[in-house]
Coordinates of C-alpha atoms in Angstrom, one line a residue:
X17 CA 0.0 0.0 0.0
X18 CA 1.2 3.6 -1.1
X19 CA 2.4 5.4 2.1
X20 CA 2.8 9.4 1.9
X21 CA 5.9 11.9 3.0
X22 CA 4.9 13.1 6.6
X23 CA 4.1 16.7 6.5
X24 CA 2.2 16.3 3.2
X25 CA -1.3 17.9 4.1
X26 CA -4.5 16.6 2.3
X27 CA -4.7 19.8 0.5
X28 CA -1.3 19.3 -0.9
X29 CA -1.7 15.7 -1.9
X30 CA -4.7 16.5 -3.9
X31 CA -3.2 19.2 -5.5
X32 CA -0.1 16.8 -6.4
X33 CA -2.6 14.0 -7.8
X34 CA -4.9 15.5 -10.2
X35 CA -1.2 16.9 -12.2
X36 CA -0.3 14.4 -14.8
X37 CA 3.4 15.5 -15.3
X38 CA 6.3 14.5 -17.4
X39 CA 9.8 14.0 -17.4
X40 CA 13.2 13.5 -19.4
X41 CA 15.2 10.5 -19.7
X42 CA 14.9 7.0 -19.5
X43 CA 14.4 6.4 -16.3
X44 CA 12.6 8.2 -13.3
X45 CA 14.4 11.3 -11.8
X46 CA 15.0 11.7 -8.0
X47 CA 12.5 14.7 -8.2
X48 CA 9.8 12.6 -9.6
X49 CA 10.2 9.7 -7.6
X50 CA 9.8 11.9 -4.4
X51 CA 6.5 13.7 -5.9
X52 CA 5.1 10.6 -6.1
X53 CA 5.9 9.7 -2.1
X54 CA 4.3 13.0 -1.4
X55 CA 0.8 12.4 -3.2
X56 CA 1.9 12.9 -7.4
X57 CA -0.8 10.0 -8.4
X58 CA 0.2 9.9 -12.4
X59 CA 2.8 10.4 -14.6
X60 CA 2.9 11.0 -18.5
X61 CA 5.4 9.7 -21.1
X62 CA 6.3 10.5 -24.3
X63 CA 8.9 9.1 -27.2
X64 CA 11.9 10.8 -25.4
X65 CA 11.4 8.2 -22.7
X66 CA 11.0 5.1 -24.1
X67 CA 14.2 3.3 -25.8
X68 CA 12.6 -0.3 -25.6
X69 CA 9.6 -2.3 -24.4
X70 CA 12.4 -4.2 -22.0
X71 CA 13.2 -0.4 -20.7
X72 CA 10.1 0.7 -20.5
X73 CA 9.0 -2.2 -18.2
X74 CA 12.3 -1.5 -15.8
X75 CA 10.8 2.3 -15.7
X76 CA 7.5 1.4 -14.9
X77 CA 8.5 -1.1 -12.4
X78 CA 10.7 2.1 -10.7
X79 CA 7.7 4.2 -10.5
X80 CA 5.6 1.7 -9.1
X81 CA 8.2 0.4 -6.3
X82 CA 7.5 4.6 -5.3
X83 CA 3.5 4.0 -5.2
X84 CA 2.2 1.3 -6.2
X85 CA -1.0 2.3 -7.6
X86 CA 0.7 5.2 -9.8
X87 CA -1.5 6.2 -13.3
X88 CA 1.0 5.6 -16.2
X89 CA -0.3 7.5 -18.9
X90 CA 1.1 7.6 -22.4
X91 CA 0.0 8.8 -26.0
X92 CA 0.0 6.0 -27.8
X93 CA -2.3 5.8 -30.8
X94 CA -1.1 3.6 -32.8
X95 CA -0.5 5.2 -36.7
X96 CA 1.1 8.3 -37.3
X97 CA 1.0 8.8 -33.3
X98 CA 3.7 6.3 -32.0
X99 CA 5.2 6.4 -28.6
X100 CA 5.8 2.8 -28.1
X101 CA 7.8 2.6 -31.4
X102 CA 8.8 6.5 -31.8
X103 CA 12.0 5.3 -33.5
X104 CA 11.1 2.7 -36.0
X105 CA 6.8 4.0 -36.9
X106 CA 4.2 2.0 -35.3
X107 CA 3.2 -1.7 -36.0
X108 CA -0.6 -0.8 -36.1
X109 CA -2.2 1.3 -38.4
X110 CA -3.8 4.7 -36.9
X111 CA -7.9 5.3 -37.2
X112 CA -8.2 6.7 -40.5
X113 CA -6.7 3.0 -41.6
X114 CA -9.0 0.9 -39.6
X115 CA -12.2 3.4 -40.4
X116 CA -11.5 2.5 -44.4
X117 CA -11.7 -0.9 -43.4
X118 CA -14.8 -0.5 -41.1
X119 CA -14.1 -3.7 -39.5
X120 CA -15.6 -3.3 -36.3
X121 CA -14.3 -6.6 -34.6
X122 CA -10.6 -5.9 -36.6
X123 CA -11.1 -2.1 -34.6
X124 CA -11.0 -4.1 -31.2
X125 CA -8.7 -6.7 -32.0
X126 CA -6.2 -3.8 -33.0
X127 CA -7.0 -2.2 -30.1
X128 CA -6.6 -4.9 -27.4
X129 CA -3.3 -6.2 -29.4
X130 CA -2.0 -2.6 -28.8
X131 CA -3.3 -2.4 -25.1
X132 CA -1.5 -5.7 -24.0
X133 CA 1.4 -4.4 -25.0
X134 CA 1.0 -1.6 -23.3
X135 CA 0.1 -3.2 -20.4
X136 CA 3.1 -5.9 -20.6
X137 CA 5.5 -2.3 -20.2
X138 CA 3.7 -1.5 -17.5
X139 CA 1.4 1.3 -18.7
X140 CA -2.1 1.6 -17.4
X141 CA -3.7 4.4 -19.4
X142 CA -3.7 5.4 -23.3
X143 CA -4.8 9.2 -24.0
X144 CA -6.4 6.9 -27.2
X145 CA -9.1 7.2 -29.0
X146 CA -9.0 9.9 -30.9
X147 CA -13.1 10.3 -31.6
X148 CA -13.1 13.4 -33.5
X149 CA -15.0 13.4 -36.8
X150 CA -12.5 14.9 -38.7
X151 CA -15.5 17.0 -41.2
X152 CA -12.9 19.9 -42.3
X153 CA -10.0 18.1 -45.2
X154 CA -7.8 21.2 -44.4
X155 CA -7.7 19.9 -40.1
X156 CA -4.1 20.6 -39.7
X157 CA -4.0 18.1 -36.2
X158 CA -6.0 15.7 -37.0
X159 CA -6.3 13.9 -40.2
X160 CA -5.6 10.2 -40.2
X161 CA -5.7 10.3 -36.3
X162 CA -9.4 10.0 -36.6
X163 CA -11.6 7.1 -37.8
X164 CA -13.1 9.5 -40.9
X165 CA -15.4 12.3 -41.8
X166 CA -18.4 10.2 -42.0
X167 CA -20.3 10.5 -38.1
X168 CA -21.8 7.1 -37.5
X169 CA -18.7 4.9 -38.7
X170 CA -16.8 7.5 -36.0
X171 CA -18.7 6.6 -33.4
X172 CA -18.9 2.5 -34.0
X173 CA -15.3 2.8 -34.0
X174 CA -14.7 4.9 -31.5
X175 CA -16.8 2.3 -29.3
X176 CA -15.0 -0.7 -30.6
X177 CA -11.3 1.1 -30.0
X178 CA -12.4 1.5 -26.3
X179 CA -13.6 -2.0 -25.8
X180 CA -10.7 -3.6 -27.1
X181 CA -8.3 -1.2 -25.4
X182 CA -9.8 -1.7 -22.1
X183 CA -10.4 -5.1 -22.0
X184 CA -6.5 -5.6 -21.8
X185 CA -6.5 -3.6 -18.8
X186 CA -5.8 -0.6 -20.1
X187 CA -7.8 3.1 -19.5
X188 CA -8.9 4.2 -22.9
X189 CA -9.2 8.3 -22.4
X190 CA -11.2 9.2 -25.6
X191 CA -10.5 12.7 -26.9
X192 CA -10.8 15.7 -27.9
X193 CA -14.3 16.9 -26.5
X194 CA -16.3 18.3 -27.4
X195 CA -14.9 17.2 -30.5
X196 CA -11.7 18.7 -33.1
X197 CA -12.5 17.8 -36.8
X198 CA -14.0 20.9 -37.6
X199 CA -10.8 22.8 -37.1
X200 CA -8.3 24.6 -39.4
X201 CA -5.9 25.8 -36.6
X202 CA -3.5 23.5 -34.5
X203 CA -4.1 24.1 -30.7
X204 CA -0.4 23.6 -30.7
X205 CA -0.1 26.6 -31.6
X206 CA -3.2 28.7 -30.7
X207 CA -6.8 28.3 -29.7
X208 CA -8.9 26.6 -32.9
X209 CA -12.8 28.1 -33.1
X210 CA -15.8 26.0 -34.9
X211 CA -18.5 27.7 -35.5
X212 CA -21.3 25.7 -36.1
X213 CA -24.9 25.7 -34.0
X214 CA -25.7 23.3 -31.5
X215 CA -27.7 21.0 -33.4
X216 CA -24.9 20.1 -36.0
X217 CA -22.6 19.8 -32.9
X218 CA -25.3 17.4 -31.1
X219 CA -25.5 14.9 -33.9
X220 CA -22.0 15.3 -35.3
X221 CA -18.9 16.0 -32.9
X222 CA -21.1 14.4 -29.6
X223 CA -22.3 11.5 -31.1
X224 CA -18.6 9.3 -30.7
X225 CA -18.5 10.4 -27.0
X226 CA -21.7 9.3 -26.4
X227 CA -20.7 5.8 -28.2
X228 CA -17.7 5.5 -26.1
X229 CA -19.6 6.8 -22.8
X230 CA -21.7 3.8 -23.8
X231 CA -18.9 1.3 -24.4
X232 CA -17.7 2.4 -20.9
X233 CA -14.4 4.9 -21.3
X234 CA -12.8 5.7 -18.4
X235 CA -11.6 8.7 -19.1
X236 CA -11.9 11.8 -21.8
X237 CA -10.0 14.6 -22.9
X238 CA -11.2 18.1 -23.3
X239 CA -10.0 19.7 -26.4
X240 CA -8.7 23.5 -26.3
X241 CA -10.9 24.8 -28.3
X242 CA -13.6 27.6 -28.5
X243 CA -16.9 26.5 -29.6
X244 CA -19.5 29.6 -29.1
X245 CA -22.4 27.8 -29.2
X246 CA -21.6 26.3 -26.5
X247 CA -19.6 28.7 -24.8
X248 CA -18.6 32.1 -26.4
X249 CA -16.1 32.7 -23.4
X250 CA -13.6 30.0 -22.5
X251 CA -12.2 27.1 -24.6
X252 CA -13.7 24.1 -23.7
X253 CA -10.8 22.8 -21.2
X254 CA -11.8 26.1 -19.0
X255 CA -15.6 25.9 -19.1
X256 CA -18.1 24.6 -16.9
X257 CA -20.9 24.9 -19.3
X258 CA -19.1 22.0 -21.7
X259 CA -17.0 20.0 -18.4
X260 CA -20.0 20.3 -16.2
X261 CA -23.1 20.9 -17.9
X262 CA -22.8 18.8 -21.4
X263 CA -20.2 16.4 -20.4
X264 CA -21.3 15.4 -17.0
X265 CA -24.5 16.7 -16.8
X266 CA -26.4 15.9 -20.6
X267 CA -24.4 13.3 -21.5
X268 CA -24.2 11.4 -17.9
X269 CA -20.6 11.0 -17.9
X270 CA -19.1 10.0 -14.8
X271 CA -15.5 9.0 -15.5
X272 CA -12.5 10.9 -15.2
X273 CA -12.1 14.1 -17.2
X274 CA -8.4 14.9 -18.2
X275 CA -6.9 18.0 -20.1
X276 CA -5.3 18.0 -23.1
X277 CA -1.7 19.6 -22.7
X278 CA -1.7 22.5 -20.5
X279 CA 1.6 23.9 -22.2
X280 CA 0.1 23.8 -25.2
X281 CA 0.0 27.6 -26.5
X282 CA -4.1 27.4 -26.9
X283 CA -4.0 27.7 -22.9
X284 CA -0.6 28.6 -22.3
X285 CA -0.4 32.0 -24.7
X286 CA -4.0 33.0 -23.4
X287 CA -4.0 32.0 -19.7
X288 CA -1.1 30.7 -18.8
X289 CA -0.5 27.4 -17.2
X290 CA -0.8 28.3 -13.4
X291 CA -4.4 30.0 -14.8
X292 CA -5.4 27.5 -16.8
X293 CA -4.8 25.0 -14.6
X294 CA -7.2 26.4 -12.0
X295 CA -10.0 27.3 -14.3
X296 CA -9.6 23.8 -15.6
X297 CA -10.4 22.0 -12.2
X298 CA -13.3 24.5 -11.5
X299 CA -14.9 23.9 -14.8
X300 CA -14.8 20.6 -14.2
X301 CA -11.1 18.5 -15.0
X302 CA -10.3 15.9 -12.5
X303 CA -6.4 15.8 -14.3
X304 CA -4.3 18.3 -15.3
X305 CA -1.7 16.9 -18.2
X306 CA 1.6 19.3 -18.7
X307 CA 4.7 17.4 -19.5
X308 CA 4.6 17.3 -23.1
X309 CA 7.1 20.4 -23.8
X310 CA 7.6 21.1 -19.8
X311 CA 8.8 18.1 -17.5
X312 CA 10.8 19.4 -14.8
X313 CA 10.0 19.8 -10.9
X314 CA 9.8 23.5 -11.0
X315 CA 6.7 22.8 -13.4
X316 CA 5.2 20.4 -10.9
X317 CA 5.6 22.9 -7.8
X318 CA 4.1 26.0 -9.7
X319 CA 1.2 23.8 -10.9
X320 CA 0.6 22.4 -7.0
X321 CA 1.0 25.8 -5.4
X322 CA -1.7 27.7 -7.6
X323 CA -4.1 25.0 -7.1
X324 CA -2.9 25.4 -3.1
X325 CA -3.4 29.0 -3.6
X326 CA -6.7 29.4 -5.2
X327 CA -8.5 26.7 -2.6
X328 CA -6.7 28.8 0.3
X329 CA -8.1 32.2 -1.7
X330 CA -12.0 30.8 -2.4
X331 CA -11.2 30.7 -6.2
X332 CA -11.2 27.1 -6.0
X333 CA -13.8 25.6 -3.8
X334 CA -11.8 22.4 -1.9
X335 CA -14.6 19.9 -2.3
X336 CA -14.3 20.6 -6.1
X337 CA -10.0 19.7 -5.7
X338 CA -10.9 17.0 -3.4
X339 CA -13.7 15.1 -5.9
X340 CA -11.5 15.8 -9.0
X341 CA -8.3 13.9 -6.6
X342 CA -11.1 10.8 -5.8
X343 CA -11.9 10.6 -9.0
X344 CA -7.9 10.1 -10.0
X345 CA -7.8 7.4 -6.9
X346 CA -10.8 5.3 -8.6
X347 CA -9.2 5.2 -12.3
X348 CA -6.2 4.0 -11.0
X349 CA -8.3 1.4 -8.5
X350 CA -10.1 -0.1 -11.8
X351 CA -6.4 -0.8 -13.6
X352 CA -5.5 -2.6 -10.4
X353 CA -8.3 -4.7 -10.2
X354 CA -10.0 -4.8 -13.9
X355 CA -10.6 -8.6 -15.2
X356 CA -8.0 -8.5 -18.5
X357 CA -10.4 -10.5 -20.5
X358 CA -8.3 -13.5 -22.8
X359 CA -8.3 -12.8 -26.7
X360 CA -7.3 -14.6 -29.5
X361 CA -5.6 -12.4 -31.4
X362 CA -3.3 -13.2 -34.8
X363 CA 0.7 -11.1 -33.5
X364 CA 0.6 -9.5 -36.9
X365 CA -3.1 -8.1 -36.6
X366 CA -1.5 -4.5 -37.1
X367 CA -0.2 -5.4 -40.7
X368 CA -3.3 -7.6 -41.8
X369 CA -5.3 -4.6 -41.4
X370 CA -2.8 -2.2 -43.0
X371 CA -3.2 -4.3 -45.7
X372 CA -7.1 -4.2 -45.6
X373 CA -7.4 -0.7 -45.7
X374 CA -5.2 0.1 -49.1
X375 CA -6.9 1.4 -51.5
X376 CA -5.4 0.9 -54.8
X377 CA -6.4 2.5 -58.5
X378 CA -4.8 1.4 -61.3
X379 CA -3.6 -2.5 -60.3
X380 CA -4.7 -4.0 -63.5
X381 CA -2.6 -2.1 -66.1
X382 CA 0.2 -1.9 -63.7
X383 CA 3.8 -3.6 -64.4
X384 CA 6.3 -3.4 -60.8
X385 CA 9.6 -2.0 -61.6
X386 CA 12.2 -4.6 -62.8
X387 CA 15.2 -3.0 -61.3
X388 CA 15.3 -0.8 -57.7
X389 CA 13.2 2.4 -57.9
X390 CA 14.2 5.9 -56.8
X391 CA 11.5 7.2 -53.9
X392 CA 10.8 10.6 -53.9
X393 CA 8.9 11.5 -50.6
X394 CA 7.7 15.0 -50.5
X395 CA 7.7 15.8 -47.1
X396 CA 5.1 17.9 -45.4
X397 CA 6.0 19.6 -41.7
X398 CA 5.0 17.4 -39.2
X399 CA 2.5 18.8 -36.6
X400 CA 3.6 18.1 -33.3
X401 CA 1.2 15.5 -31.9
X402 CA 3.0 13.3 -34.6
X403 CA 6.4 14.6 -34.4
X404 CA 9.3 14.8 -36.8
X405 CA 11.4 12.2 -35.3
X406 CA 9.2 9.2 -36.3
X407 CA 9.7 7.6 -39.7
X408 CA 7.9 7.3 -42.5
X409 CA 7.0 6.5 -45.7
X410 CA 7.7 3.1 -48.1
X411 CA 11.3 3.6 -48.9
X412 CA 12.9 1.1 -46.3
X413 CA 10.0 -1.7 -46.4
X414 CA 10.7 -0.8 -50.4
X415 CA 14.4 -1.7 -50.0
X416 CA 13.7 -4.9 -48.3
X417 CA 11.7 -6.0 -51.1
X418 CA 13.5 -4.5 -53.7
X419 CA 17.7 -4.0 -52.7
X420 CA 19.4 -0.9 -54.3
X421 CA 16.1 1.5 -53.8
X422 CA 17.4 4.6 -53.2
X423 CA 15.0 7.9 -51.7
X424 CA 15.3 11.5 -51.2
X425 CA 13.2 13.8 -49.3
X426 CA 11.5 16.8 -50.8
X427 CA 10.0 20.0 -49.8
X428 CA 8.6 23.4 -51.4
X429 CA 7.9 25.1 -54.6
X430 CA 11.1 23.1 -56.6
X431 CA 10.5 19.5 -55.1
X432 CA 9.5 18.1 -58.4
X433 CA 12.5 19.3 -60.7
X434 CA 14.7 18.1 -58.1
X435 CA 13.7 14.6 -57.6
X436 CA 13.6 14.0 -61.3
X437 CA 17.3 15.1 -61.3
X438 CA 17.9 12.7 -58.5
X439 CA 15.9 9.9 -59.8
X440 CA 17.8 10.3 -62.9
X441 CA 16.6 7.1 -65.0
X442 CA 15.2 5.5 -62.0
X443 CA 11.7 4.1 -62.1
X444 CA 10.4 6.8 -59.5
X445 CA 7.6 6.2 -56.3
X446 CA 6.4 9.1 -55.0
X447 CA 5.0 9.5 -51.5
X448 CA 2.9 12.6 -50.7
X449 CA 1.0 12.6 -47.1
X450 CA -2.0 15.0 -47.4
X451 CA -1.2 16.4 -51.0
X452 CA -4.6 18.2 -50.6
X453 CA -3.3 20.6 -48.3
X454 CA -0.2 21.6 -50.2
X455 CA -0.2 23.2 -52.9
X456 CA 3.2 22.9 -53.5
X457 CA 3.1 18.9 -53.1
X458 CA 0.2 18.9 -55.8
X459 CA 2.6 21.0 -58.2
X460 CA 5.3 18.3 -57.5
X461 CA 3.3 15.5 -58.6
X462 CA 2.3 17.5 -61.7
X463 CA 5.7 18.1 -62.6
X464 CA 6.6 14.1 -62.2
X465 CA 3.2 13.0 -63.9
X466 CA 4.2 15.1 -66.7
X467 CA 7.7 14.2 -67.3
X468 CA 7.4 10.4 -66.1
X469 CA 4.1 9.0 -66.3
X470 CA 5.1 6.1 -65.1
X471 CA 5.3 6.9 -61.4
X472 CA 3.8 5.4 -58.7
X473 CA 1.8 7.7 -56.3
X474 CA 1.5 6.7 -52.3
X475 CA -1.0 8.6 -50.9
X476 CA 0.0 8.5 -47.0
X477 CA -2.3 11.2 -45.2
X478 CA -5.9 11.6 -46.1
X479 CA -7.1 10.8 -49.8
X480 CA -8.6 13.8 -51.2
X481 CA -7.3 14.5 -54.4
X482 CA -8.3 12.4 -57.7
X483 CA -6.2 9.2 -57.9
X484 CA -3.5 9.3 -60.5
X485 CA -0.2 7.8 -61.7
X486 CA 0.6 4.8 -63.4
X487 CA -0.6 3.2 -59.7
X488 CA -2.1 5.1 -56.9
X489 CA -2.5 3.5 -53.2
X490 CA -3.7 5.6 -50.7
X491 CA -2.7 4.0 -47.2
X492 CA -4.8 6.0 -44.9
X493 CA -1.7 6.9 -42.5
X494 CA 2.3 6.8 -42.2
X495 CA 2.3 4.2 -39.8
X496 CA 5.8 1.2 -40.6
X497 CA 2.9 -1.2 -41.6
X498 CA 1.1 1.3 -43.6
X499 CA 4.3 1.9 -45.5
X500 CA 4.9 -2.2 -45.7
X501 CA 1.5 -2.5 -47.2
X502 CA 1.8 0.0 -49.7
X503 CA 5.7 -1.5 -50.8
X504 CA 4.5 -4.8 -51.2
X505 CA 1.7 -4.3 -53.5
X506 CA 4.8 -1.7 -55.8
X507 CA 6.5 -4.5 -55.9
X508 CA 4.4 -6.7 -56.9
X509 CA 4.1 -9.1 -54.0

């Protein structure tokens, strides 16, 4: 049983455990571990602090021999968003890949194979699923993270992800509510406004949450973002009317409610993390996650002493800190008792559906390159829920099927004359990832088409555009099975 520092009052402890902090490095830092013996309940991680599964487990098992019933948390999505496998790309295909499938029992399988590995590291809860209904093509955040545009297929999806996730003993938190499709700014790097009347926002954006309420999530995200028909004044992280009112109240959620990144500049630029922090756990937020971009003690301490400071000043009411703390304690009561139900599942389900969810134009006129093709991979800025340091794209699975491919990566208004100068005679592959969204990918491909209409197109973000090329696959995601899928059927396998 976890025992607490002496001289750590209640007030103090609950501050400490609704913060969901991170850290750098591979293994736990002396500041963290003693957070934890005086009341810190979770702790977040991210790529920089994962090197291996085996490492992973030794880290987890280092947190828990400081309190035993500690929240791991970790964004692990599967897809484009990899934690688990940050340095090699993911070996499941993200929600955009499973929606084109719309295989609800290959959703779950996907999602418990990914949760029991999770939960063989030591993790315990998954800020996964996305259930955002990603209705806007030019969404700059979320894309192929969600299951598709279309509502209904969203929200059987969403359900199934949470299911399967959770049934390997693992706390699905499904996000971004009230929902982020319908957004053309990145709350990365400012606060993202739909405007669109209730109704629309009833039966589109609600309608996953209420699936996965259904299907029994533990836990949801807030998203930071301002939706005036809901609430003309604060994003919905900071308002009562969407925590409170819709979340809890309408939609008769009782699970734990957890904030999307505090440090993020939607809250941080506008309120400030201390701020935010406080109007979070009024409105409503039972966890505050920072840790992302700030992971140090200071962090910790500012966030525990203005949730101190606003109980001690009446901003705060206690009993609101205190239910938002119990409400922590519970979630990470249910990973320590939860039946992990036994599943059948095939070790490679990640690439079988990856495989599934190709859609491919052009297959029955199409003759593979006899000798090793050039890859051309016009590369897009990666938004920072993905990350840049993740790989991607077909040119390595390529090479394993095909030895001697050579790739070069591409960006900007003269990406197209330069890889035909580097492709030189070279059958070329070209892999775009949202070509829809830039213009100057879309100019690219016209200038290859044009010249050699004999390339191969890739299509590794979300299909928009009119299929073309001498083969066109669109993979729905960049995940390393995505990219396997796509190089086997170039080469003809």
């Amino acid at each position: 049983m976890t025992t607490f520092a002496s001289g750590t009052d209640t007030l103090t402890r609950d501050a400490l455990t609704v913060l969901q902090p991170g850290f750098t490095g591979t293994t736990a830092p002396d500041w963290l571990l003693r957070r934890l013996g005086e009341g810190l309940a979770s702790v977040g991680l991210f790529g920089r602090n994962i090197a291996s599964p085996e490492q992973l487990a030794v880290l987890t098992a280092q947190l828990r021999a400081e309190r035993d019933d500690v929240l791991v948390a970790i964004d692990e999505e599967g897809g484009d968003v990899t934690r688990l496998e940050v340095r090699t790309g993911s070996s499941f295909p993200g929600n955009h890949a499973l929606g084109a499938v719309d295989d609800v029992e290959l959703t779950r399988e996907v999602a418990f194979e990914l949760g029991r590995r999770l939960a063989d590291c030591g993790v315990n809860l998954n800020w996964a699923p996305s259930a955002d209904v990603n209705s806007n093509p030019a969404n700059p955040v979320i894309g192929v993270r969600s299951f598709g545009a279309d509502t209904a297929l969203t929200a059987r999806h969403t359900a199934a992800y949470v299911t399967g996730l959770q049934s390997a003993g693992v706390a699905a938190c499904t996000k971004h509510f009230p929902g982020h499709g319908d957004t053309a700014v990145d709350s990365h790097h400012a606060l993202p406004r739909i405007d669109v009347d209730a109704e629309v926002l009833a039966e589109r954006e609600l309608a996953p949450f209420r699936a996965a309420i259904a299907a029994g999530t533990r836990a949801v995200m807030s998203a930071h973002i301002l939706v005036p028909a809901l609430d003309p004044e604060h994003p919905a992280t900071l308002s009562r009317r969407i925590l409170t009112g819709l979340l809890r109240g309408e939609l008769g959620y009782d699970g734990l409610i957890v904030t999307d990144g505090m440090e993020m500049q939607a809250i941080a630029a506008t309120y400030g993390i201390e701020r935010g922090s406080v109007l979070a756990v009024a409105a409503g937020a039972d966890a505050i996650c920072v840790g992302g971009g700030l992971a140090d003690d200071e962090t910790v301490r500012r966030l525990r002493d203005a949730l101190v400071g606003a109980v001690r000043s009446g901003e705060l009411p206690e009993e609101r800190l205190a239910d938002a703390a119990r409400r922590v304690r519970e979630l990470a009561r249910w990973t320590a008792t939860t039946d992990v139900r036994t599943h059948e599942v095939r070790s490679d389900v990640g690439l079988v559906a990856a495989r599934r969810a190709l859609a491919v134009t052009g297959a029955d006129s199409y003759t593979p390159p006899v000798e090793a093709p050039y890859v051309a991979a016009f590369t897009p800025v990666a938004n920072i829920a993905v990350g840049d340091e993740t790989p991607w794209g077909v040119a390595a699975e390529l090479a394993g099927l095909l030895p001697g491919t050579q790739t070069g990566s591409f960006t900007g208004p003269d990406a197209g004359p330069a890889a035909l100068a580097a492709a030189g005679e070279r059958r070329i592959v070209a892999v775009v990832r949202d070509e829809h969204r830039h213009p100057w990918m879309a100019t690219a491909l016209d200038t290859l088409l044009a010249a050699r209409p004999d390339t191969v197109v890739v299509e590794m973000g979300v299909p928009q555009s009119v299929p073309r090329g001498a083969l066109y696959i669109a993979t729905h995601g960049a995940a390393r099975v995505c990219g396997r899928a796509a190089a086997e059927v170039v080469a003809g396998r």
